[in-house]
Amino acid sequence: MSENGNLILLVDDEEDLVLALKARFLAAGYEVEVARDGLEALQKARSVEPEIIVLDVMLPKMDGFKICRLLKFDSRYSRIPIIMLSARGQEIDRETGKKAGADEYMVKPFDSALLLQRIRELIRSEQ
Amino acid sequence: MGLINKKAEFVVTKGVLENSLVGTCMGLLVGLAIRGFFPRLNEINLDWVIFILIGLLIGIASGFERDRKQVLMRRKAQLEAEIRQSRVSLLTTEERYKNLFNYANDIILILESDGRFAELNPKFEEIFGYSANEWLGRSFYDLLTSNCRDEAIKNFWETLKGGNPRFILDAVQVRGGVVNLSCASSPVRDAEGEVIGAMIIARDISESKNLEELQNRFVSHASHELRTPLTAMREFVSLLVDGVVGEITEEQKQYLGRVESNIDRLSRIIDNLLLMAQADEEKITLDKRLLDLSELLRQVRGDYQAAAAKKNQELILNLEGELPRFHFDPDRMMQVLINLLGNAMKYTPDGGKIELGARCEKGIVTAWVKDNGVGIDPEQHERIFDRFQQIRDGHKFGRKGAGLGLAISREIIRLHRGRMWVESQSGVGSCFYFSIPVSQAPKILLVDDDPDLVEMYKDFLAPYHYRVEVAYNGEEALEKARSQTPDLMVLDVVMPRMNGYEVIGRLQESAQTCNIPLVILTAYGLDQKRLNGLGHRLIPALHKPVSMNEFIGAVRDSLGENSEENPARSAIQ
């Protein structure tokens, strides 16, 4: 993995979850950039060019679905895999996530081992 | 009650005799008196007998008269009493009706036969904010939201025909708010018994409906809010357990494990609450795929083998024959199996035996989870499927659940068009079953005016598990073609009143029936031109008398079934 080949952009407004996930990702050997609202997420996705984005659905300023759509329909960023996290478990949300172009959709509370596994797989498939 | 009995005057009744006796005595006295006062009358040589006779005559005559008067007086008194009585009861009835109408806590609407308001009670004004007077004479339908007018018309007509329908309508208040009304309607009749209108008693159920919605919204909102902190908690715990932030002792790890399993338990309860709320709003969607249920059973058994072994429970898999693949939601089905198996393990003592099983019969897959545990009293067999219910003394068997598992499992099975039930005996064990129809056998509509032939065709079809409907004339055939949606019709051409050609023509008129394949039966030649002209999907006609092989062959051809196959298996396709 190259020096910047393991950067995760973590987008969530839930401070505790950010802290826990960040620790988990760092422990697994990833670099982590954090964004706490929709606009920051969009800016950072464009400026730091992460390997993967872990994106919460319910965010201040702009929701996760919209961010996902904006990135996935922009050819410069569409290659970046996106894993959406949501507290909502309804099938409708899953559908919306898929339609927005998310590569993976996980419902909170999720299994962090599974999340790490999917991150690994998605980054590998990109390279 | 004839006021005067004309014949009574000359009938010798007891009253007449009594009165006559009195009269006669009086007559005799009069006779004696006359004789005493006019002693000279003796000189006219009248005998005593005459005086006595006069006395008798006067007596009898007065007897009749007095009796008649007495009878009349009695009758009069009786009638007067009756009139008083009925006036009182009339007043009470009217009073009662008025009270009912004015103070009822439900809206009472009296409608003319054309649907206009004839009477409206004060509750109407209270609920809607309109004045009753401004609505008298206006149409009932104007009060309703446009989407429920058809429902209102349908039920109003049913009432006019003498029915007592119950239905739910939405009506609009003066301020534009919508009121949900639960209505019970009954016909209003005139003195001759003719229906001249309808009385609708309507209850405002908006509040309970809103409350229900609010409750579901609350549950679904609360469970979303609860999940987020749980996710963070779980993350921190698993960071500690995994030693990401430094080594921990075995004991610390054990305790953290407890925290983790409690987080899981809490999140399962939240999931179930959310699912139940979704079920009420009919928002559960199934992600159905064509799969093999026995695979799922094997997987569950594999997953729980270790847990069962810990309790020395024997966990066996009993698949009675092969199961057909069918469409189901694997995640939800897994949830059902885990729930049933979890219950079985919980309520079965150590060393017990638990069986997971399944079979397929006549296109219905039945699966079960059977144990030899504590069992359930028969009177609890239905109750345990209710929400928030636990079996009696359930707490003795370890951790209490929320009591939602079986309710949700049954709901999931119901959504798969199946049903779930339990057979159990206290102290012997329980067996929870669920069955799901995996395929519907094709439905065949037989149309022939000869009942004997219909019976014969039914016999032909009997070994094939088809669903068979019959019609004995053209009208009935059309009606059943619409109501029963058969997959195939077997149609006789020559029938009284409406012949086969006409039936085909009419089938063509409706999108619902124009594509039903037909096997045509005829004793004579067919008017092929006329048939072609009808444009229906044509099946080679069969000539009567038809042999069984011909008949079955044509049926299966037109259903697109492979005729090589073993008849017994054809039902499950």
XYZ file of C-alpha atoms in Angstrom:
700
model
C 0.000 0.000 0.000
C 1.390 3.361 -0.930
C 1.896 6.159 1.537
C -1.426 7.804 0.676
C -3.095 4.562 -0.355
C -4.755 4.034 2.974
C -6.539 7.232 3.790
C -10.083 6.913 5.074
C -12.404 9.898 5.118
C -14.726 9.364 8.057
C -17.857 11.495 8.008
C -20.059 11.514 11.085
C -21.399 14.178 13.416
C -21.548 11.808 16.360
C -18.379 12.691 18.261
C -18.205 9.446 20.229
C -18.592 7.278 17.195
C -15.953 9.302 15.353
C -13.554 8.790 18.243
C -14.162 5.050 18.421
C -14.017 4.453 14.689
C -10.953 6.610 14.299
C -9.146 4.566 16.961
C -10.243 1.387 15.208
C -9.054 2.543 11.777
C -5.751 3.851 13.120
C -5.169 0.570 14.928
C -5.787 -1.271 11.678
C -3.083 0.805 10.017
C -5.145 3.393 8.148
C -4.801 7.133 8.103
C -7.979 8.936 9.027
C -9.399 12.284 7.992
C -12.600 13.351 9.740
C -15.457 15.530 8.539
C -18.359 16.428 10.788
C -20.943 17.845 8.428
C -22.025 17.506 4.836
C -20.208 20.461 3.362
C -16.946 19.692 5.126
C -17.253 16.149 3.858
C -17.612 17.322 0.275
C -14.679 19.726 0.544
C -12.404 17.152 2.113
C -13.406 14.436 -0.331
C -12.256 16.775 -3.116
C -9.126 18.094 -1.420
C -7.579 15.080 0.349
C -8.735 12.472 -2.207
C -9.226 9.595 0.224
C -9.025 5.916 -0.738
C -12.446 5.332 0.703
C -15.223 7.303 2.411
C -17.172 6.069 5.409
C -20.270 8.233 5.336
C -23.093 8.682 7.816
C -26.545 9.385 6.351
C -27.890 11.931 8.802
C -25.540 14.894 8.762
C -25.884 18.605 9.347
C -25.976 20.865 6.280
C -26.210 18.126 3.661
C -27.325 14.524 4.014
C -25.186 11.545 3.160
C -27.279 10.501 0.166
C -26.723 13.854 -1.492
C -22.975 13.821 -0.846
C -22.835 10.324 -2.252
C -24.727 11.362 -5.386
C -22.587 14.457 -5.939
C -19.377 12.452 -5.700
C -20.511 9.432 -7.649
C -21.799 11.517 -10.558
C -18.563 13.475 -10.774
C -16.106 11.530 -12.929
C -13.136 12.865 -10.967
C -14.321 11.298 -7.734
C -16.643 8.544 -8.816
C -13.913 5.905 -8.349
C -13.764 6.536 -4.591
C -15.676 3.718 -2.858
C -18.298 4.877 -0.388
C -19.635 2.932 2.572
C -22.775 4.443 4.006
C -23.632 4.093 7.649
C -27.106 4.699 8.881
C -29.172 4.363 11.994
C -32.092 3.838 9.735
C -32.673 0.257 8.810
C -35.573 0.562 6.481
C -35.285 -1.096 3.126
C -36.192 2.211 1.542
C -32.993 3.724 2.904
C -30.965 0.834 1.605
C -32.544 1.364 -1.791
C -31.908 5.099 -1.658
C -28.297 4.435 -0.692
C -27.827 2.060 -3.592
C -29.483 4.461 -5.993
C -27.225 7.235 -4.776
C -24.348 5.003 -5.813
C -23.064 3.770 -2.441
C -20.849 0.690 -2.677
C -21.955 -0.624 0.664
C -24.690 0.176 3.113
C -24.396 -0.752 6.798
C -26.934 -0.301 9.556
C -25.925 0.910 13.001
C -25.007 -0.762 15.231
C -22.717 -2.614 12.869
C -19.942 -5.088 13.409
C -16.667 -3.171 13.186
C -14.801 -6.284 12.052
C -17.194 -6.532 9.134
C -16.748 -2.832 8.405
C -12.966 -3.218 8.310
C -13.267 -6.239 6.068
C -15.441 -4.350 3.585
C -13.052 -1.399 3.667
C -10.152 -3.713 2.835
C -12.082 -5.372 0.010
C -13.279 -2.124 -1.525
C -9.831 -0.489 -1.436
C -8.310 -3.604 -2.960
C -10.867 -3.701 -5.759
C -10.014 -0.096 -6.590
C -6.330 -0.752 -6.927
C -112.082 -4.679 21.866
C -115.451 -3.874 20.298
C -116.958 -1.050 22.261
C -120.509 -2.514 22.276
C -121.388 -6.120 21.966
C -124.730 -5.883 20.187
C -125.873 -9.399 20.962
C -125.073 -9.100 24.643
C -128.384 -7.403 25.490
C -130.424 -10.553 24.979
C -127.997 -13.114 26.291
C -128.761 -14.408 29.725
C -125.560 -13.960 31.605
C -124.797 -14.331 35.263
C -125.082 -10.568 35.606
C -128.482 -10.643 33.964
C -129.754 -13.336 36.339
C -128.469 -11.514 39.394
C -130.001 -8.278 38.264
C -133.223 -10.028 37.294
C -133.528 -11.544 40.748
C -133.143 -8.112 42.275
C -135.680 -6.745 39.734
C -138.144 -9.502 40.433
C -138.056 -8.894 44.165
C -138.591 -5.230 43.491
C -141.483 -6.103 41.089
C -143.134 -8.276 43.737
C -142.822 -5.507 46.287
C -144.321 -3.085 43.802
C -147.126 -5.595 43.119
C -147.812 -6.004 46.821
C -147.745 -2.272 47.334
C -150.187 -1.694 44.505
C -152.450 -4.305 45.942
C -152.198 -2.792 49.429
C -152.792 0.781 48.337
C -155.580 -0.045 45.965
C -157.630 -2.696 47.799
C -160.392 -2.115 45.341
C -158.406 -3.812 42.668
C -159.326 -7.099 44.348
C -162.841 -6.440 43.267
C -161.772 -6.647 39.623
C -160.968 -10.278 40.382
C -157.380 -10.170 39.428
C -155.428 -13.022 40.782
C -152.162 -12.862 42.777
C -150.495 -14.594 39.904
C -150.872 -11.584 37.692
C -149.158 -9.363 40.217
C -146.350 -11.838 40.504
C -146.002 -12.025 36.683
C -145.903 -8.240 36.396
C -143.237 -8.208 39.097
C -141.229 -10.843 37.235
C -141.463 -9.019 33.910
C -140.402 -5.722 35.358
C -137.611 -7.479 37.221
C -136.237 -9.297 34.195
C -136.427 -6.223 31.989
C -134.660 -4.083 34.514
C -132.173 -6.896 35.028
C -131.111 -6.763 31.392
C -130.922 -3.012 31.398
C -128.905 -2.739 34.587
C -126.481 -5.387 33.455
C -125.895 -3.692 30.096
C -125.107 -0.430 31.828
C -122.714 -2.030 34.243
C -120.848 -3.826 31.467
C -120.542 -0.611 29.484
C -119.313 1.309 32.480
C -116.660 -1.290 33.163
C -115.523 -1.249 29.536
C -115.316 2.493 29.539
C -113.168 2.535 32.621
C -110.933 -0.148 31.147
C -110.462 1.740 27.877
C -109.737 4.977 29.640
C -107.034 3.256 31.645
C -105.527 1.804 28.485
C -105.451 5.164 26.756
C -103.791 6.768 29.761
C -101.235 3.995 29.821
C -100.306 4.192 26.147
C -100.120 7.971 26.281
C -97.599 7.682 29.083
C -95.495 5.074 27.284
C -95.615 7.079 24.051
C -94.312 10.061 25.920
C -91.539 8.037 27.479
C -90.508 6.500 24.150
C -90.382 9.889 22.503
C -88.554 11.353 25.451
C -86.048 8.534 25.390
C -85.504 8.873 21.662
C -85.049 12.625 22.019
C -82.536 12.164 24.802
C -80.681 9.558 22.826
C -80.590 11.784 19.788
C -79.626 14.961 21.624
C -77.161 13.676 24.171
C -75.562 10.721 22.352
C -71.796 10.866 22.348
C -71.882 9.741 18.719
C -73.042 11.615 15.680
C -76.492 10.530 14.505
C -77.368 11.301 10.899
C -80.792 10.603 9.433
C -80.733 10.570 5.652
C -83.492 10.686 3.060
C -83.414 8.012 0.395
C -81.617 10.447 -1.954
C -78.790 10.917 0.529
C -79.849 14.339 1.823
C -79.786 15.084 5.538
C -83.188 14.898 7.237
C -81.983 15.192 10.826
C -78.663 15.864 12.510
C -77.985 15.625 16.219
C -76.075 18.191 18.319
C -72.977 15.995 18.410
C -72.666 16.656 14.681
C -72.369 20.372 15.392
C -69.902 19.718 18.184
C -67.584 17.598 16.053
C -67.793 19.454 12.781
C -68.393 23.020 13.906
C -71.198 23.465 11.352
C -74.738 24.390 12.339
C -77.063 21.459 11.772
C -79.664 23.732 10.125
C -77.387 24.791 7.313
C -76.777 21.153 6.454
C -80.381 19.935 6.527
C -81.398 19.199 2.949
C -77.815 19.085 1.730
C -76.221 15.901 0.459
C -74.408 13.628 2.855
C -71.656 13.136 0.280
C -70.743 16.838 0.399
C -69.544 16.306 3.942
C -67.002 13.664 2.929
C -63.518 13.804 1.497
C -63.603 12.919 -2.173
C -61.623 9.697 -1.793
C -64.232 8.007 0.386
C -67.372 8.954 -1.531
C -67.519 5.653 -3.405
C -67.331 3.794 -0.116
C -70.150 5.967 1.264
C -72.357 5.438 -1.785
C -71.812 1.700 -1.720
C -72.760 1.400 1.931
C -75.676 3.803 1.646
C -77.153 1.659 -1.116
C -76.654 -1.435 0.929
C -78.598 0.213 3.745
C -81.427 1.210 1.424
C -81.648 -2.413 0.397
C -82.221 -3.275 4.061
C -78.642 -3.994 5.153
C -76.768 -2.881 8.262
C -73.271 -2.156 6.971
C -70.363 -0.878 9.059
C -67.709 1.238 7.448
C -65.160 4.003 7.950
C -65.371 7.416 6.295
C -63.373 10.630 6.346
C -65.365 13.830 6.675
C -64.308 17.469 6.563
C -64.800 19.908 9.446
C -65.733 23.548 9.086
C -62.079 24.479 9.620
C -60.939 22.021 6.990
C -59.726 19.342 9.388
C -60.486 15.714 8.562
C -62.418 13.521 10.973
C -62.265 9.722 10.749
C -65.719 8.315 11.345
C -66.514 4.749 12.216
C -70.093 4.330 10.989
C -72.921 1.873 11.579
C -75.876 2.301 9.276
C -79.442 0.988 9.424
C -82.506 1.520 7.226
C -85.319 3.875 8.285
C -88.770 2.532 7.347
C -92.231 4.071 7.066
C -95.412 2.603 8.580
C -95.748 0.172 5.676
C -92.221 -1.095 6.206
C -90.825 0.551 3.074
C -87.264 1.841 3.426
C -87.403 5.626 3.166
C -83.943 6.538 4.355
C -81.033 5.598 6.535
C -79.808 6.285 10.027
C -76.044 6.445 10.393
C -74.460 6.438 13.804
C -70.930 7.737 13.416
C -68.145 7.753 15.965
C -65.170 10.063 15.757
C -62.142 7.777 15.847
C -59.600 10.378 14.732
C -58.049 10.519 18.151
C -57.368 6.829 18.520
C -56.103 6.716 14.963
C -53.785 9.642 15.561
C -52.629 8.109 18.809
C -51.751 4.907 17.023
C -49.798 6.786 14.388
C -48.077 8.859 17.037
C -47.134 5.750 18.950
C -45.639 4.157 15.867
C -43.780 7.334 14.948
C -42.474 7.539 18.482
C -41.281 3.942 18.437
C -39.585 4.333 15.115
C -37.994 7.657 16.066
C -36.912 6.431 19.480
C -35.337 3.319 18.088
C -33.327 5.352 15.593
C -32.157 7.666 18.317
C -31.264 4.734 20.531
C -29.192 3.017 17.926
C -26.647 5.764 17.546
C -25.346 5.732 21.143
C -25.447 1.959 21.132
C -23.188 1.948 18.104
C -20.677 4.170 19.852
C -20.824 2.051 23.009
C -20.257 -1.108 21.082
C -17.346 0.416 19.232
C -15.576 1.501 22.397
C -16.127 -1.850 24.054
C -14.824 -3.778 21.109
C -11.779 -1.483 20.922
C -11.014 -2.407 24.524
C -11.739 -6.107 24.046
C -9.570 -6.285 20.946
C -6.697 -4.722 22.897
C -6.360 -1.895 20.428
C -5.615 0.544 23.240
C -3.495 -1.767 25.348
C -3.588 -5.183 26.962
C -6.387 -6.019 29.406
C -6.742 -8.846 31.881
C -8.878 -11.942 31.285
C -11.357 -10.799 33.953
C -11.682 -7.344 32.410
C -12.217 -8.980 29.076
C -14.955 -11.174 30.524
C -16.792 -8.222 31.987
C -16.506 -6.285 28.779
C -17.935 -9.333 27.055
C -20.971 -8.985 29.307
C -21.327 -5.347 28.316
C -21.122 -6.332 24.685
C -23.776 -9.023 24.926
C -26.091 -6.606 26.737
C -25.589 -4.037 24.017
C -26.515 -6.708 21.493
C -29.578 -7.629 23.469
C -30.701 -4.034 23.693
C -30.209 -3.488 20.006
C -32.208 -6.641 19.217
C -35.081 -5.348 21.341
C -34.926 -2.026 19.526
C -34.885 -3.801 16.184
C -37.958 -5.783 17.146
C -39.832 -2.730 18.364
C -39.023 -0.961 15.142
C -40.098 -3.957 13.108
C -43.381 -4.175 15.001
C -44.048 -0.476 14.400
C -43.295 -1.017 10.728
C -45.630 -3.999 10.650
C -48.450 -1.814 11.986
C -47.852 0.721 9.282
C -47.505 -2.130 6.814
C -44.074 -0.882 5.953
C -42.146 -4.127 6.314
C -40.837 -4.979 2.903
C -39.562 -8.409 2.081
C -36.465 -8.936 0.032
C -37.631 -12.204 -1.475
C -35.330 -14.473 -3.416
C -35.730 -17.944 -4.880
C -33.953 -20.081 -2.278
C -33.868 -23.427 -0.553
C -35.240 -23.374 2.987
C -33.336 -26.549 3.896
C -30.080 -24.651 3.330
C -31.197 -22.105 5.875
C -32.144 -24.847 8.335
C -28.732 -26.442 7.951
C -27.067 -23.118 8.550
C -29.092 -22.415 11.697
C -28.303 -25.845 13.030
C -24.604 -25.303 12.369
C -24.664 -21.901 14.070
C -26.417 -23.177 17.183
C -24.849 -26.606 17.540
C -22.202 -25.311 19.935
C -24.715 -23.422 22.074
C -26.925 -26.525 22.276
C -23.959 -28.712 23.164
C -23.213 -26.383 26.055
C -26.617 -27.264 27.498
C -26.169 -30.915 26.526
C -29.108 -30.497 24.194
C -29.306 -32.623 21.104
C -30.021 -30.491 18.045
C -31.148 -32.577 15.084
C -32.221 -31.780 11.563
C -35.115 -33.728 10.071
C -35.779 -33.006 6.417
C -38.616 -35.190 5.161
C -37.773 -35.349 1.499
C -36.539 -32.574 -0.733
C -37.962 -29.098 -0.455
C -38.746 -27.100 -3.575
C -36.999 -23.759 -3.852
C -39.381 -20.889 -3.281
C -39.358 -17.148 -2.859
C -38.636 -15.898 0.627
C -36.646 -13.238 2.443
C -33.620 -15.082 3.837
C -32.813 -12.524 6.558
C -36.352 -12.417 7.873
C -36.746 -16.177 7.631
C -33.496 -16.569 9.530
C -34.902 -14.262 12.181
C -37.949 -16.531 12.524
C -35.864 -19.698 12.786
C -33.478 -18.165 15.314
C -36.400 -16.951 17.379
C -38.099 -20.340 17.422
C -34.861 -22.179 18.077
C -33.859 -19.709 20.806
C -37.204 -20.267 22.548
C -36.881 -24.032 22.233
C -33.397 -24.003 23.753
C -34.490 -21.672 26.520
C -37.517 -23.691 27.557
C -35.947 -27.111 27.249
C -33.984 -28.434 30.211
C -30.349 -29.453 29.857
C -30.042 -32.792 28.136
C -33.219 -32.258 26.115
C -33.785 -32.800 22.437
C -34.621 -30.208 19.795
C -35.598 -30.966 16.233
C -35.535 -28.646 13.259
C -37.597 -30.076 10.453
C -39.348 -29.400 7.189
C -41.420 -31.093 4.535
C -43.369 -30.178 1.436
C -46.868 -31.449 0.728
C -49.270 -30.366 -1.983
C -47.360 -27.213 -2.712
C -47.089 -26.158 0.926
C -43.772 -26.099 2.739
C -44.119 -26.717 6.448
C -41.207 -26.250 8.819
C -41.088 -26.855 12.542
C -39.010 -26.523 15.675
C -39.857 -29.239 18.150
C -38.607 -29.674 21.681
C -39.247 -31.902 24.669
C -39.167 -28.993 27.089
C -41.655 -27.537 29.534
C -44.475 -27.163 27.020
C -47.332 -24.680 26.995
C -50.870 -24.989 28.372
C -53.476 -25.177 25.601
C -55.193 -21.977 26.789
C -51.970 -20.080 26.165
C -51.446 -21.369 22.617
C -52.865 -18.290 20.934
C -51.910 -15.763 23.588
C -48.183 -16.395 23.255
C -48.321 -14.941 19.754
C -49.586 -11.638 21.128
C -47.143 -8.818 21.689
C -45.411 -8.413 25.020
C -46.573 -11.842 26.140
C -44.412 -14.424 27.789
C -45.357 -17.909 28.806
C -46.361 -18.194 32.427
C -43.371 -18.619 34.744
C -41.139 -17.801 31.809
C -38.698 -16.002 34.099
C -37.622 -19.346 35.556
C -35.959 -20.163 32.278
C -33.362 -17.491 32.197
C -33.312 -14.089 30.658
C -36.595 -12.424 29.920
C -37.162 -11.098 26.438
C -39.405 -8.247 25.366
C -42.116 -10.721 24.372
C -42.034 -9.655 20.756
C -40.270 -12.593 19.138
C -43.283 -14.751 18.345
C -45.460 -11.808 17.362
C -42.834 -10.706 14.868
C -42.185 -14.231 13.629
C -45.852 -14.753 12.954
C -46.023 -11.397 11.179
C -43.055 -12.306 8.971
C -44.652 -15.638 8.077
C -47.946 -13.882 7.396
C -46.163 -11.557 5.002
C -44.977 -14.675 3.174
C -48.677 -15.608 2.826
C -48.185 -18.368 5.381
C -49.338 -19.131 8.896
C -47.712 -20.079 12.187
C -49.110 -22.127 15.036
C -48.073 -24.240 17.992
C -48.891 -27.729 19.169
C -47.874 -28.267 22.735
C -48.642 -29.984 25.975
C -47.494 -28.845 29.358
C -44.611 -30.997 30.548
C -44.262 -32.894 27.269
C -42.844 -30.336 24.876
C -43.765 -27.889 22.160
C -43.703 -27.880 18.418
C -43.887 -24.565 16.583
C -44.909 -24.877 12.957
C -45.090 -22.507 10.085
C -46.327 -23.273 6.621
C -45.982 -21.295 3.428
C -47.691 -22.036 0.132
C -44.860 -22.247 -2.368
C -46.896 -22.604 -5.498
C -50.504 -22.474 -6.381
C -51.807 -25.418 -8.344
C -53.361 -24.183 -11.599
C -57.079 -23.480 -11.409
C -59.315 -24.973 -14.080
C -62.856 -23.831 -14.781
C -65.022 -26.614 -16.273
C -68.033 -25.392 -18.222
C -70.629 -27.863 -19.435
C -74.398 -27.948 -19.054
C -74.338 -31.710 -18.510
C -73.594 -32.383 -14.804
C -72.599 -35.985 -15.510
C -69.934 -34.889 -17.955
C -68.684 -32.281 -15.501
C -68.340 -35.014 -12.876
C -66.443 -37.162 -15.349
C -63.998 -34.345 -16.186
C -63.507 -33.750 -12.497
C -62.622 -37.428 -12.095
C -60.124 -37.114 -14.946
C -58.457 -34.196 -13.188
C -58.593 -35.606 -9.671
C -55.130 -37.252 -9.591
C -53.440 -34.004 -10.646
C -54.189 -31.738 -7.656
C -55.506 -29.017 -9.920
C -57.949 -26.649 -8.316
C -61.227 -27.186 -10.124
C -64.176 -24.825 -10.444
C -67.351 -25.691 -12.347
C -70.044 -23.749 -14.152
C -73.177 -25.236 -15.731
C -74.136 -22.447 -18.109
C -72.699 -19.515 -19.984
C -73.589 -16.792 -17.484
C -72.160 -18.730 -14.604
C -69.033 -19.399 -16.659
C -68.513 -15.688 -17.303
C -69.139 -14.819 -13.688
C -66.617 -17.419 -12.485
C -64.104 -16.510 -15.167
C -64.107 -13.032 -13.659
C -64.343 -13.878 -9.967
C -62.163 -17.000 -9.835
C -59.478 -15.990 -12.368
C -58.896 -19.523 -13.648
C -55.659 -20.454 -15.423
C -57.609 -22.464 -17.964
C -61.215 -22.956 -19.059
C -62.674 -26.122 -20.490
C -65.689 -24.954 -22.468
C -68.552 -26.841 -24.043
C -69.771 -25.168 -27.232
C -73.385 -26.280 -27.199
C -75.183 -24.931 -24.172
C -78.699 -23.536 -23.704
C -79.232 -19.735 -23.512
C -75.631 -18.695 -24.083
C -73.496 -20.945 -26.243
C -69.744 -21.359 -26.206
C -69.141 -18.867 -29.020
C -71.015 -16.189 -27.141
C -69.068 -16.990 -23.976
C -65.790 -16.602 -25.864
C -67.000 -13.339 -27.335
C -67.835 -12.010 -23.897
C -64.519 -13.225 -22.473
C -62.836 -11.121 -25.134
C -64.557 -7.997 -23.908
C -62.657 -7.873 -20.635
C -58.904 -7.490 -20.248
C -59.135 -9.711 -17.220
C -60.556 -12.705 -19.077
C -59.427 -12.323 -22.685
C -56.176 -14.221 -22.134
C -57.545 -17.279 -20.380
C -56.567 -20.278 -22.507
C -59.498 -22.413 -23.613
C -59.993 -26.077 -24.303
C -63.110 -26.325 -26.440
C -65.374 -29.344 -26.318
C -67.820 -30.128 -29.081
C -70.064 -32.968 -30.093
C -70.465 -31.663 -33.652
C -68.158 -29.938 -36.015
C -66.819 -26.563 -35.027
C -67.586 -23.336 -36.761
C -63.894 -22.614 -37.223
C -64.540 -19.348 -39.021
C -66.628 -18.050 -36.208
C -64.002 -19.151 -33.689
C -61.202 -17.437 -35.592
C -63.317 -14.345 -35.808
C -63.442 -14.205 -32.013
C -59.697 -13.892 -31.858
C -59.264 -15.792 -28.599
C -56.131 -17.752 -27.818
C -57.125 -21.046 -29.430
C -56.505 -24.541 -28.291
C -57.234 -27.465 -30.643
C -60.814 -28.507 -29.958
C -61.727 -31.849 -28.479
C -64.536 -33.913 -29.955
C -67.003 -35.531 -27.624
C -66.888 -38.198 -26.338
C -63.454 -37.358 -24.946
C -61.088 -39.960 -23.563
C -59.216 -39.292 -20.362
C -55.845 -39.211 -22.094
C -57.054 -36.738 -24.701
C -58.584 -34.556 -22.047
C -55.554 -34.484 -19.749
C -53.242 -34.047 -22.717
C -55.145 -30.969 -23.906
C -55.331 -29.486 -20.419
C -51.630 -29.906 -19.779
C -50.680 -28.671 -23.235
C -52.660 -25.527 -22.778
C -51.183 -24.970 -19.322
C -47.766 -25.356 -20.883
C -46.955 -28.369 -18.733
C -44.624 -31.107 -19.831
C -46.807 -34.141 -20.448
C -43.904 -36.570 -19.919
C -43.900 -35.858 -16.228
C -45.256 -38.064 -13.507
C -48.810 -36.900 -12.774
C -48.331 -36.960 -9.007
C -45.590 -34.364 -9.208
C -47.340 -32.021 -11.516
C -49.030 -30.106 -8.736
C -45.789 -28.547 -7.613
C -44.614 -26.595 -10.566
